[in-house]
Coordinates of C-alpha atoms and ligand atoms in Angstrom, one line a residue:
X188 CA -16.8 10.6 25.9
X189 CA -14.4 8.3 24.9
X190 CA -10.9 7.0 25.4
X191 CA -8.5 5.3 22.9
X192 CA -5.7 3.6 24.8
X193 CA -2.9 1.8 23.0
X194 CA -0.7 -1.2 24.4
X195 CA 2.8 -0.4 24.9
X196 CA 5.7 -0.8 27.4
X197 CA 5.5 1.8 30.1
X198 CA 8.4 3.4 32.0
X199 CA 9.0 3.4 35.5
X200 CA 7.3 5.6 37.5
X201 CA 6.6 7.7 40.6
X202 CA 2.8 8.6 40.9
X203 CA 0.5 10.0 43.7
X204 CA -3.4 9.7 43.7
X205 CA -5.8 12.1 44.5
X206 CA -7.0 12.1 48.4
X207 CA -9.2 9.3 49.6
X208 CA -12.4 9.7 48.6
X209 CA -14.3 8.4 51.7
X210 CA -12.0 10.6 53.8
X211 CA -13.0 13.1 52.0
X212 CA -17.0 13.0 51.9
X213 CA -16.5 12.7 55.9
X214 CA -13.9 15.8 56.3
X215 CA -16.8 17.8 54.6
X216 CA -20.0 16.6 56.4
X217 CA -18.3 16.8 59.6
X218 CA -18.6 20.4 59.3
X219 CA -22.5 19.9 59.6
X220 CA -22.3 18.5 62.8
X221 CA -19.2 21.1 64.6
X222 CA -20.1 24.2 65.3
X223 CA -15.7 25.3 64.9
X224 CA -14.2 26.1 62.3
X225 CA -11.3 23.5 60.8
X226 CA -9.3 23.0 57.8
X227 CA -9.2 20.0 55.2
X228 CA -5.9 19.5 53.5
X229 CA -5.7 17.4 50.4
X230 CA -9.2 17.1 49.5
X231 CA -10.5 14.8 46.8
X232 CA -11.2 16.9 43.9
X233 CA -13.1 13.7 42.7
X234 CA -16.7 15.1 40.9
X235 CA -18.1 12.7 44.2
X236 CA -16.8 15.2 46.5
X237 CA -17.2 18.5 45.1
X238 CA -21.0 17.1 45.1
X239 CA -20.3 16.9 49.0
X240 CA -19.0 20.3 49.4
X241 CA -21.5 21.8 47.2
X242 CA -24.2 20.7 49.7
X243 CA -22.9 21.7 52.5
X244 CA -22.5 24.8 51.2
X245 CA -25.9 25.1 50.3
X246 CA -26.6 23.7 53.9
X247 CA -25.0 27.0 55.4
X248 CA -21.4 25.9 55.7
X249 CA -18.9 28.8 54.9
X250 CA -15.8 27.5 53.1
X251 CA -12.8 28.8 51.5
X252 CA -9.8 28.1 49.8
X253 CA -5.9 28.6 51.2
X254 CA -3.8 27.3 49.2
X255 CA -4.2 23.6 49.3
X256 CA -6.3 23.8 52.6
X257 CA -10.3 24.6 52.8
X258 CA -11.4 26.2 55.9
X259 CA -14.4 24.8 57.1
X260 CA -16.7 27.3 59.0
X261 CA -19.2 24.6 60.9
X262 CA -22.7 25.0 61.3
X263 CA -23.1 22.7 64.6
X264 CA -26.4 21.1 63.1
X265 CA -27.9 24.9 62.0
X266 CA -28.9 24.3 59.0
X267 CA -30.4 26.2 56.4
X268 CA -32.9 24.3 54.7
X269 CA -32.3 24.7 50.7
X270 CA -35.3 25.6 48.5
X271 CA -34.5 22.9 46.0
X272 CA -33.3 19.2 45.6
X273 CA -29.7 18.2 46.7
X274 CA -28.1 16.6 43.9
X275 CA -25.6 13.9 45.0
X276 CA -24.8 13.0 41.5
X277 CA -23.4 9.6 41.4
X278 CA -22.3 9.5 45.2
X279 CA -23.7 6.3 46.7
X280 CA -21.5 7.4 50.2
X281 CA -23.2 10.8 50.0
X282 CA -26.9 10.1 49.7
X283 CA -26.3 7.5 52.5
X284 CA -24.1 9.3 54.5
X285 CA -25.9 12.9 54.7
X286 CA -29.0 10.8 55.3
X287 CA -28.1 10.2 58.5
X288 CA -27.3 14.2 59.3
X289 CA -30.7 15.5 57.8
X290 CA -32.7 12.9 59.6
X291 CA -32.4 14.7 62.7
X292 CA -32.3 18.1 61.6
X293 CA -35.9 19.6 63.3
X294 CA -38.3 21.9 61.3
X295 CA -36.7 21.0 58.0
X296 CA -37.4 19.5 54.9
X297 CA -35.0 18.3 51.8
X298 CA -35.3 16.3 49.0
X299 CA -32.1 14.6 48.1
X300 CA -31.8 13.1 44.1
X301 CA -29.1 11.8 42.2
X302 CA -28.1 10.3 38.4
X303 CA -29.9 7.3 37.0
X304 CA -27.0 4.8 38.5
X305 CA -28.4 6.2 42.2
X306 CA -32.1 6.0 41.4
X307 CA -31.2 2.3 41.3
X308 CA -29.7 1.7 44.3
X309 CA -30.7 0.1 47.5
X310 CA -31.7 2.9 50.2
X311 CA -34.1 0.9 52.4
X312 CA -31.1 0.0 54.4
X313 CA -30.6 3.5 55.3
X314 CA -34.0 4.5 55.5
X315 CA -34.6 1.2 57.2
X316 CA -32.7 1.9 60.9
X317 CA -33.3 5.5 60.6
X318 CA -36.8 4.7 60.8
X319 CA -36.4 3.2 63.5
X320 CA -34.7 5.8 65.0
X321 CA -37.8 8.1 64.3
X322 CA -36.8 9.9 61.0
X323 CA -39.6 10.7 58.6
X324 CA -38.2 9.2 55.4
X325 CA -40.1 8.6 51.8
X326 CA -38.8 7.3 48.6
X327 CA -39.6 6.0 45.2
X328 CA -40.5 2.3 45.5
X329 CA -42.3 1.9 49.0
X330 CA -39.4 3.9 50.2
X331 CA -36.7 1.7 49.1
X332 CA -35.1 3.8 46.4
X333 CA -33.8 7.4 45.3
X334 CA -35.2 10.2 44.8
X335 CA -35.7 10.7 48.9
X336 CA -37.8 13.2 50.9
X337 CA -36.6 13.7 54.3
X338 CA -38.6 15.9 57.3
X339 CA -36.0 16.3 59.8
X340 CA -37.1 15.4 63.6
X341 CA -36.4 14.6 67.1
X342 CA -34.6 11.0 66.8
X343 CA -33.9 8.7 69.8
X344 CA -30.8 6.2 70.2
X345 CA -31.5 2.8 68.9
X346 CA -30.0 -0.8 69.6
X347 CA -28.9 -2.1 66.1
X348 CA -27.4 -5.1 64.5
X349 CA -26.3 -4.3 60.7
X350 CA -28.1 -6.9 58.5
X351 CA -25.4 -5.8 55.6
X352 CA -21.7 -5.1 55.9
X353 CA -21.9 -1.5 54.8
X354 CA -19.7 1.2 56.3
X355 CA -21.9 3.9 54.4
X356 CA -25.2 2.2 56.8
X357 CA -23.0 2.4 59.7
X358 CA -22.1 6.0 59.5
X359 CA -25.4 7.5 58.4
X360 CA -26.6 5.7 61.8
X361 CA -23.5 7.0 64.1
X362 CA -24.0 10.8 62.4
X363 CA -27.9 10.4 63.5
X364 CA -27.0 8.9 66.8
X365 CA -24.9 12.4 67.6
X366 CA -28.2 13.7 67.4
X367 CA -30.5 11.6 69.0
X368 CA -31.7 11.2 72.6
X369 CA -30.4 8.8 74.5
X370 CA -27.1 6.2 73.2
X371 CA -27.2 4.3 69.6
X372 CA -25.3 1.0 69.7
X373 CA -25.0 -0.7 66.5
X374 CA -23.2 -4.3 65.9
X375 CA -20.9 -4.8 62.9
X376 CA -20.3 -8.9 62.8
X377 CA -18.3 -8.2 59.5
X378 CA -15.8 -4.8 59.9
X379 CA -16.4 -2.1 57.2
X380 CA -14.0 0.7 57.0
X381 CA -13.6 2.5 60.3
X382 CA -13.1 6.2 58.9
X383 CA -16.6 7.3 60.6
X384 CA -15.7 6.4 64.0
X385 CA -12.1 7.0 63.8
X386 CA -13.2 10.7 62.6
X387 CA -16.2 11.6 65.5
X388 CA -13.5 10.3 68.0
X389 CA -10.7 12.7 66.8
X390 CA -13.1 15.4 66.8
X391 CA -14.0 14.7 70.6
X392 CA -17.1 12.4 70.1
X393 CA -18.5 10.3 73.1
X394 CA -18.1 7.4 71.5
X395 CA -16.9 3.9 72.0
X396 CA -15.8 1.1 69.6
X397 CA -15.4 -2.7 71.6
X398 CA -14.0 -5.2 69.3
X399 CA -14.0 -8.8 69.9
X400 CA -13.2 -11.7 67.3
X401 CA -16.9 -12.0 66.2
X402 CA -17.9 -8.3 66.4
X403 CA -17.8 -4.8 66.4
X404 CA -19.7 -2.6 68.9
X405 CA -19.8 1.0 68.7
X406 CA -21.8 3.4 70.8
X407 CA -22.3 6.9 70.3
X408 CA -24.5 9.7 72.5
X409 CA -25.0 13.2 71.8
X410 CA -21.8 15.1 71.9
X411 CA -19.9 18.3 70.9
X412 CA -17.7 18.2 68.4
X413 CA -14.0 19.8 68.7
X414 CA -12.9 19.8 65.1
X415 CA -9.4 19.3 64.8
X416 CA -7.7 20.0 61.2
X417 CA -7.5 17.4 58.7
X418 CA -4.5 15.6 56.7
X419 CA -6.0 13.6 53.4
X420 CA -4.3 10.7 52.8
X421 CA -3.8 9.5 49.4
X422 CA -6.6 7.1 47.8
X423 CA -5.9 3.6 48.0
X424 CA -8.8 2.2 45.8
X425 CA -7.0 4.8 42.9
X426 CA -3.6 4.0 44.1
X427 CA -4.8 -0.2 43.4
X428 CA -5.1 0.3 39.4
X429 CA -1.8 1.4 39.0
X430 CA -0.2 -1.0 42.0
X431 CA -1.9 -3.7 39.4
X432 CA 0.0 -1.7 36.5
X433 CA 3.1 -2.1 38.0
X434 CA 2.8 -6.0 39.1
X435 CA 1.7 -7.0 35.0
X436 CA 3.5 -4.4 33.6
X437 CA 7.4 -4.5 32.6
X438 CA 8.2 -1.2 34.7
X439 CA 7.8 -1.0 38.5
X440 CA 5.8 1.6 40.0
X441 CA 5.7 3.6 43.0
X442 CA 2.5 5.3 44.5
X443 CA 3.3 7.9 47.8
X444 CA 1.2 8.9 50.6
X445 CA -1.2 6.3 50.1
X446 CA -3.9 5.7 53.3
X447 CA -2.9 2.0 54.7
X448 CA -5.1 1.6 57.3
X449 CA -7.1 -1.7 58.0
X450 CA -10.3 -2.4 55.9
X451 CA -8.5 -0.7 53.1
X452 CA -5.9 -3.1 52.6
X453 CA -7.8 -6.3 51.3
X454 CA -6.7 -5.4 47.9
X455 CA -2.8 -5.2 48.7
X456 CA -3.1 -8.7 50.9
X457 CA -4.7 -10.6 47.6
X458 CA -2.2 -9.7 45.2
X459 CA 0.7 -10.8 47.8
X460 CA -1.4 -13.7 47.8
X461 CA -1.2 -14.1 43.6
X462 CA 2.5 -13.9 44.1
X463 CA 2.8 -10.1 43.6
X464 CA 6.3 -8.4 44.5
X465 CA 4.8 -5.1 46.6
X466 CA 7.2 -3.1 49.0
X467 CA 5.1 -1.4 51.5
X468 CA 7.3 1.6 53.4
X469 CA 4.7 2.3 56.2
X470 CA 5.4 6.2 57.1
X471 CA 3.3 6.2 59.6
X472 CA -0.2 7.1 60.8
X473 CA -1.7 4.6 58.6
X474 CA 0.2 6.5 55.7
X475 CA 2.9 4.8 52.9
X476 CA 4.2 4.3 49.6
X477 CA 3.2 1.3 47.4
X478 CA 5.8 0.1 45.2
X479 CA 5.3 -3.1 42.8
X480 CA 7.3 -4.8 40.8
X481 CA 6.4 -7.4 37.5
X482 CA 5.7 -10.5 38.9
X483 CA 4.5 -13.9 37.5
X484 CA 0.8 -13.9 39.4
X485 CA -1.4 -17.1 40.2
X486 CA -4.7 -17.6 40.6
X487 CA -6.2 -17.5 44.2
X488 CA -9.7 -17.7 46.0
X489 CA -10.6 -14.3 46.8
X490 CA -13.7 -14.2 49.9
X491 CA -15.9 -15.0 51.0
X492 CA -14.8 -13.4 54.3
X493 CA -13.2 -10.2 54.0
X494 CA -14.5 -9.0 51.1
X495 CA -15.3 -5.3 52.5
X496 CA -11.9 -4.7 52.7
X497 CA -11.0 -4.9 48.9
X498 CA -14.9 -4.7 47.5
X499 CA -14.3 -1.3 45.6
X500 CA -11.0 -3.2 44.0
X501 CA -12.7 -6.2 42.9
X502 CA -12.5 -4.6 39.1
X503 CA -8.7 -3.7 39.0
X504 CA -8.0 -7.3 40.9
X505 CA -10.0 -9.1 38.4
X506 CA -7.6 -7.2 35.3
X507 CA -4.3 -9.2 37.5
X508 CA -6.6 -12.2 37.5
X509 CA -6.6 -12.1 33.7
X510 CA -2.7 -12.0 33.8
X511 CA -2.4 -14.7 36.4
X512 CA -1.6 -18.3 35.9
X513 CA -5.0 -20.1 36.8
X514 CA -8.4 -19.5 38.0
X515 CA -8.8 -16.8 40.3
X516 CA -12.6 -16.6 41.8
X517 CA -14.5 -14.5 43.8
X518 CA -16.8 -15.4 46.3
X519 CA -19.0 -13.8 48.9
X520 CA -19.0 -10.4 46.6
X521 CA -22.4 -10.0 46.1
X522 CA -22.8 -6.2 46.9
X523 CA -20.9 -5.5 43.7
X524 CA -24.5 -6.0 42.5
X525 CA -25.2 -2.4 44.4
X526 CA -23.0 -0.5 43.0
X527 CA -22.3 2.5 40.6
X528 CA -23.4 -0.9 38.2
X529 CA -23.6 -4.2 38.7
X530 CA -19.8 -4.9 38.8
X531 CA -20.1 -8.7 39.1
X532 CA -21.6 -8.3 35.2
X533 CA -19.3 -5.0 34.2
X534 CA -16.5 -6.5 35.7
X535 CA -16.8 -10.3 33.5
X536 CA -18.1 -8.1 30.8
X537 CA -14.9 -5.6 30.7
X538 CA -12.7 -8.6 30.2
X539 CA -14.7 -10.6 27.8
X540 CA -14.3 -7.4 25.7
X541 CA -10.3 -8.2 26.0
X542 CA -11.7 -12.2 25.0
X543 CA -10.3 -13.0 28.4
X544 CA -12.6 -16.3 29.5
X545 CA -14.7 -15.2 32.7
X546 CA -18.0 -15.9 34.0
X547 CA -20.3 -15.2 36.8
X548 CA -20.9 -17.7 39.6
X549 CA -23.1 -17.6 42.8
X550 CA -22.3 -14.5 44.5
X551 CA -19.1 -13.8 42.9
X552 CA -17.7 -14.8 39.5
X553 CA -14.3 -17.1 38.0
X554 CA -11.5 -15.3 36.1
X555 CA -9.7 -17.7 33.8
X556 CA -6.1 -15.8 33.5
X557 CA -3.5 -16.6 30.9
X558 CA -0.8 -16.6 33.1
X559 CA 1.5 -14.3 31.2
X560 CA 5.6 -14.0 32.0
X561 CA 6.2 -10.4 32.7
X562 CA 10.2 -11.3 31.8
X563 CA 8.7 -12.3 28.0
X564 CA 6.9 -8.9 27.0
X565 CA 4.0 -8.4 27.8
X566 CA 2.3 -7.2 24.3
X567 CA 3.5 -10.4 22.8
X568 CA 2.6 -12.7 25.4
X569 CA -1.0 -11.5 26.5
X570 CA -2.8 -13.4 23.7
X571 CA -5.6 -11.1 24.1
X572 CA -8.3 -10.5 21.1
X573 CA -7.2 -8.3 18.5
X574 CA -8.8 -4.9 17.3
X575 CA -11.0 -2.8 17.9
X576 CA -11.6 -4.4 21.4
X577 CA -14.7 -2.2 22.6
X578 CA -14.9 -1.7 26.6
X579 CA -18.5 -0.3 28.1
X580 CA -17.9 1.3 31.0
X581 CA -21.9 1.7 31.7
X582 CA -20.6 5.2 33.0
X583 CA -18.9 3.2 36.1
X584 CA -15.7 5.2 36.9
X585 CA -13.7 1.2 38.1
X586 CA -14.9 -0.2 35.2
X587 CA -13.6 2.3 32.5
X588 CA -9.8 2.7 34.6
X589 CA -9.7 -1.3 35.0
X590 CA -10.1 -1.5 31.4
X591 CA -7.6 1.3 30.4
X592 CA -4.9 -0.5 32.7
X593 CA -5.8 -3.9 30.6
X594 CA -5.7 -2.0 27.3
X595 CA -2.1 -0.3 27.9
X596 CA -0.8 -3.9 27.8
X597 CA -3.2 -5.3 25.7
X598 CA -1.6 -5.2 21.7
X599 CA -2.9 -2.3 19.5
X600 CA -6.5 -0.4 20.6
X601 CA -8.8 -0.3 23.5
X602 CA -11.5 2.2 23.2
X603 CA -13.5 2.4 26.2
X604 CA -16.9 4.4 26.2
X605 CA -18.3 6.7 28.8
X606 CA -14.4 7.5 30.2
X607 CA -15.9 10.5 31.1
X608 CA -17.4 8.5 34.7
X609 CA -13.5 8.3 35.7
X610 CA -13.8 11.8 36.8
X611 CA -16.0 10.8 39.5
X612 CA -13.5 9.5 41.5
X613 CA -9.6 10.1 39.6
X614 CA -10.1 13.2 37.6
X615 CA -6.4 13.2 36.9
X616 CA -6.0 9.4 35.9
X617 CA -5.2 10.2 32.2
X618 CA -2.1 12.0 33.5
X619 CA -1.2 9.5 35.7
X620 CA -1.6 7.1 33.2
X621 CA 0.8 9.2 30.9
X622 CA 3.7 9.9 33.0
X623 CA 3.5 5.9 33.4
X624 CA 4.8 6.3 29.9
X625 CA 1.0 4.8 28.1
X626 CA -0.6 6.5 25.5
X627 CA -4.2 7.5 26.1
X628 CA -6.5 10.0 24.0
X629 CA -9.7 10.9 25.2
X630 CA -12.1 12.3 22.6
Ligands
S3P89 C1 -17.8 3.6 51.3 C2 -18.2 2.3 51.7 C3 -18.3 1.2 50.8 C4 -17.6 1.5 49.5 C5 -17.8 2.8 48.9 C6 -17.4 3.9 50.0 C7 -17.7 4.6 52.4 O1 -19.7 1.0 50.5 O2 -17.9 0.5 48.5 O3 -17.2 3.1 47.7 O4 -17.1 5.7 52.1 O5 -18.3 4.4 53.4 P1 -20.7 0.2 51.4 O6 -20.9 0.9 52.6 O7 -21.9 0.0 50.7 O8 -20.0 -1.2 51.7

């Protein structure tokens, strides 16, 4: 599928995003491990999640729909063992994640596939300390990569320092360690996004996070979980493309009810950094609205510390890099190379499409922006290639929305191919987009 986007002005605009994705995945598996029943308000209806909540269904969790709540009957680690593969689609948080729950779940067996992006993606660091946890786990590629076969058994606690900052690593092993004999202490030296522990301890978890300036320690032991009902805050990686819109458009916009919490904010604290006009009006709970306003950006160094805070951004950052005065690099992003595609290529390759000068360096890459005057008009001013400008997505959901936020101030055409992959994460993007006041078409 493909979308035709044309460059024009924009209006100013109020816009909510769908609920956080990662938020989301956890609300549902979380109903494998309590035995209560709970209700999830504001889920994700990102293609992602449904994947979620069709496996747990299939897993033996009852659910059903009130209104804009799901009611969550738990299965308290019961599960029914399904008589075919579990298909997590392109959910790199799901096969990792739900690793961690099957692992431990005694006289069963599952087989857990995905698309062709997953078959590609690292999963010895999952299989890795789950091993040594005693799972029984196989893959494709000496057990390294997707498709996976998992015989659920007895696991014991483990000691464990995380050789890569990943928060999906981190909570396959805490969701194991609920089930295991004994305590599982793992140690973060980079912090990843804390929505795993924050979630076990609401829902009565023993479990205990130290923090000091050079680590995280969290230790869990086998616990019962008292689900308490859940409140999904707005995305912030969909709330970022159009937080970018607003900074390089000509029209401010507003995004409510968007998560704030730390980890998630990397993205918001670099484009202060460029010179970005952002009003944060914190309501709360780790909840706010995002407004931003055109603003002449600069070029900054983005990393190398810190980058798991804004890594699923890095796409929608690079398009302000492009508007910005200067060279904007990023450094110490190497995982990009792990996800839905290689985003250190996709992301250079979106914007050479727009003829905007980029390249890849050692564990990041350089954006060369034009440093464009939001006051001037931003059609004329962008100096951007002219038609057709041609944008490959490779079917990665950041890639195609980066480049339909570039194109909708970007001078006649952007067609981007595979728009269709958007729906794995923002299926209602295009009318966001729209009531932003761009034209988009998707055919
Ligand atoms: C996620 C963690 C991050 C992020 C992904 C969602 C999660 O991945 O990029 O989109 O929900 O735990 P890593 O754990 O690989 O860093």
């Amino acid at each position: 599928m493909k979308a035709v986007v044309r460059g024009g002005i924009g209006n100013e605009a109020s816009v909510s995003v769908p609920g956080d994705k990662s938020i989301s995945h956890r609300s549902l598996l979380l109903s494998l491990l309590a035995s209560e029943t709970y209700s999830v308000d504001g889920l994700s209806s990102a293609l992602d999640v449904l994947a979620t909540k069709d496996i747990v269904e299939t897993l033996g969790v009852h659910i059903s729909q009130e209104g804009s709540r799901i009611i969550l009957r738990g299965v308290g680690f019961d599960i029914s063992e399904p008589n075919d593969f579990l298909d997590v689609g392109n959910s790199g948080t799901l096969i990792r994640l739900i690793s961690g729950v099957l692992a431990g779940s005694e006289g069963n067996t599952f087989f857990l596939k995905g698309d062709s992006s997953i078959g590609k993606r690292p999963m010895g660091r999952v299989i890795d300390p789950l091993t040594k946890m005693g799972a029984k786990i196989i893959g494709r590629g000496y057990s390294t990569l997707a498709p996976l076969g998992i015989v659920g058994t007895k696991l014991h606690g483990i000691d464990y320092e995380m050789p890569v900052a990943s928060a999906q690593v981190k909570s396959a092993i805490l969701f194991a360690g609920l089930n295991s004999s004994g305590t599982t202490t793992l140690v973060e030296t980079v912090p990843t996004r804390a929505h795993t522990e924050e979630m076990l301890s609401q829902f009565g978890a023993n479990l205990e996070v130290t923090r000091t300036p050079t680590a995280n320690k969290i230790s869990i032991e086998p616990s019962k979980l008292r689900p308490i009902d859940i409140k999904v805050p707005g995305d912030p990686s969909s709330a970022a493309f159009f937080v970018v819109l607003g900074l390089i458009g000509q029209c401010s916009i507003e995004v409510t009810d968007v998560y704030l919490g730390p980890q998630r904010d990397g993205f918001l604290k670099t484009l202060i950094s460029m010179g970005g006009r952002i009003d944060l009006s914190d309501k709360g709970n780790g909840l706010g609205d995002i407004k931003s306003y055109p603003s002449e950006l600069s070029g900054v160094v983005v990393g190398p510390d810190g980058t798991p805070d804004l890594i699923d951004e890095v796409p929608i950052l690079g398009v302000a890099a492009a508007m910005a005065r200067g060279r904007t690099e990023f450094l110490g992003v190497g995982e990009l190379r792990h996800k839905e595609s290689d985003r250190i290529a996709t992301t250079c390759d979106m914007l050479a499409s727009f003829g905007v000068d980029t390249g890849e360096l050692d564990g990041g890459f350089y954006v060369d922006g034009i440093g464009h005057d939001p006051s001037k008009g931003v059609l004329e001013s962008n100096g951007f290639v002219q038609e057709p400008r041609i944008v490959v997505s490779h079917y990665d959901h950041r890639i195609a929305m980066s480049g339909a936020i570039l194109g909708a101030l970007t001078q006649g055409e952007t067609y981007i191919e595979g728009f269709e992959s958007v729906e794995t994460s923002f299926p209602t993007f295009v009318s966001v987009f729209r009531s932003c006041g761009f034209e988009i078409e998707v055919r």
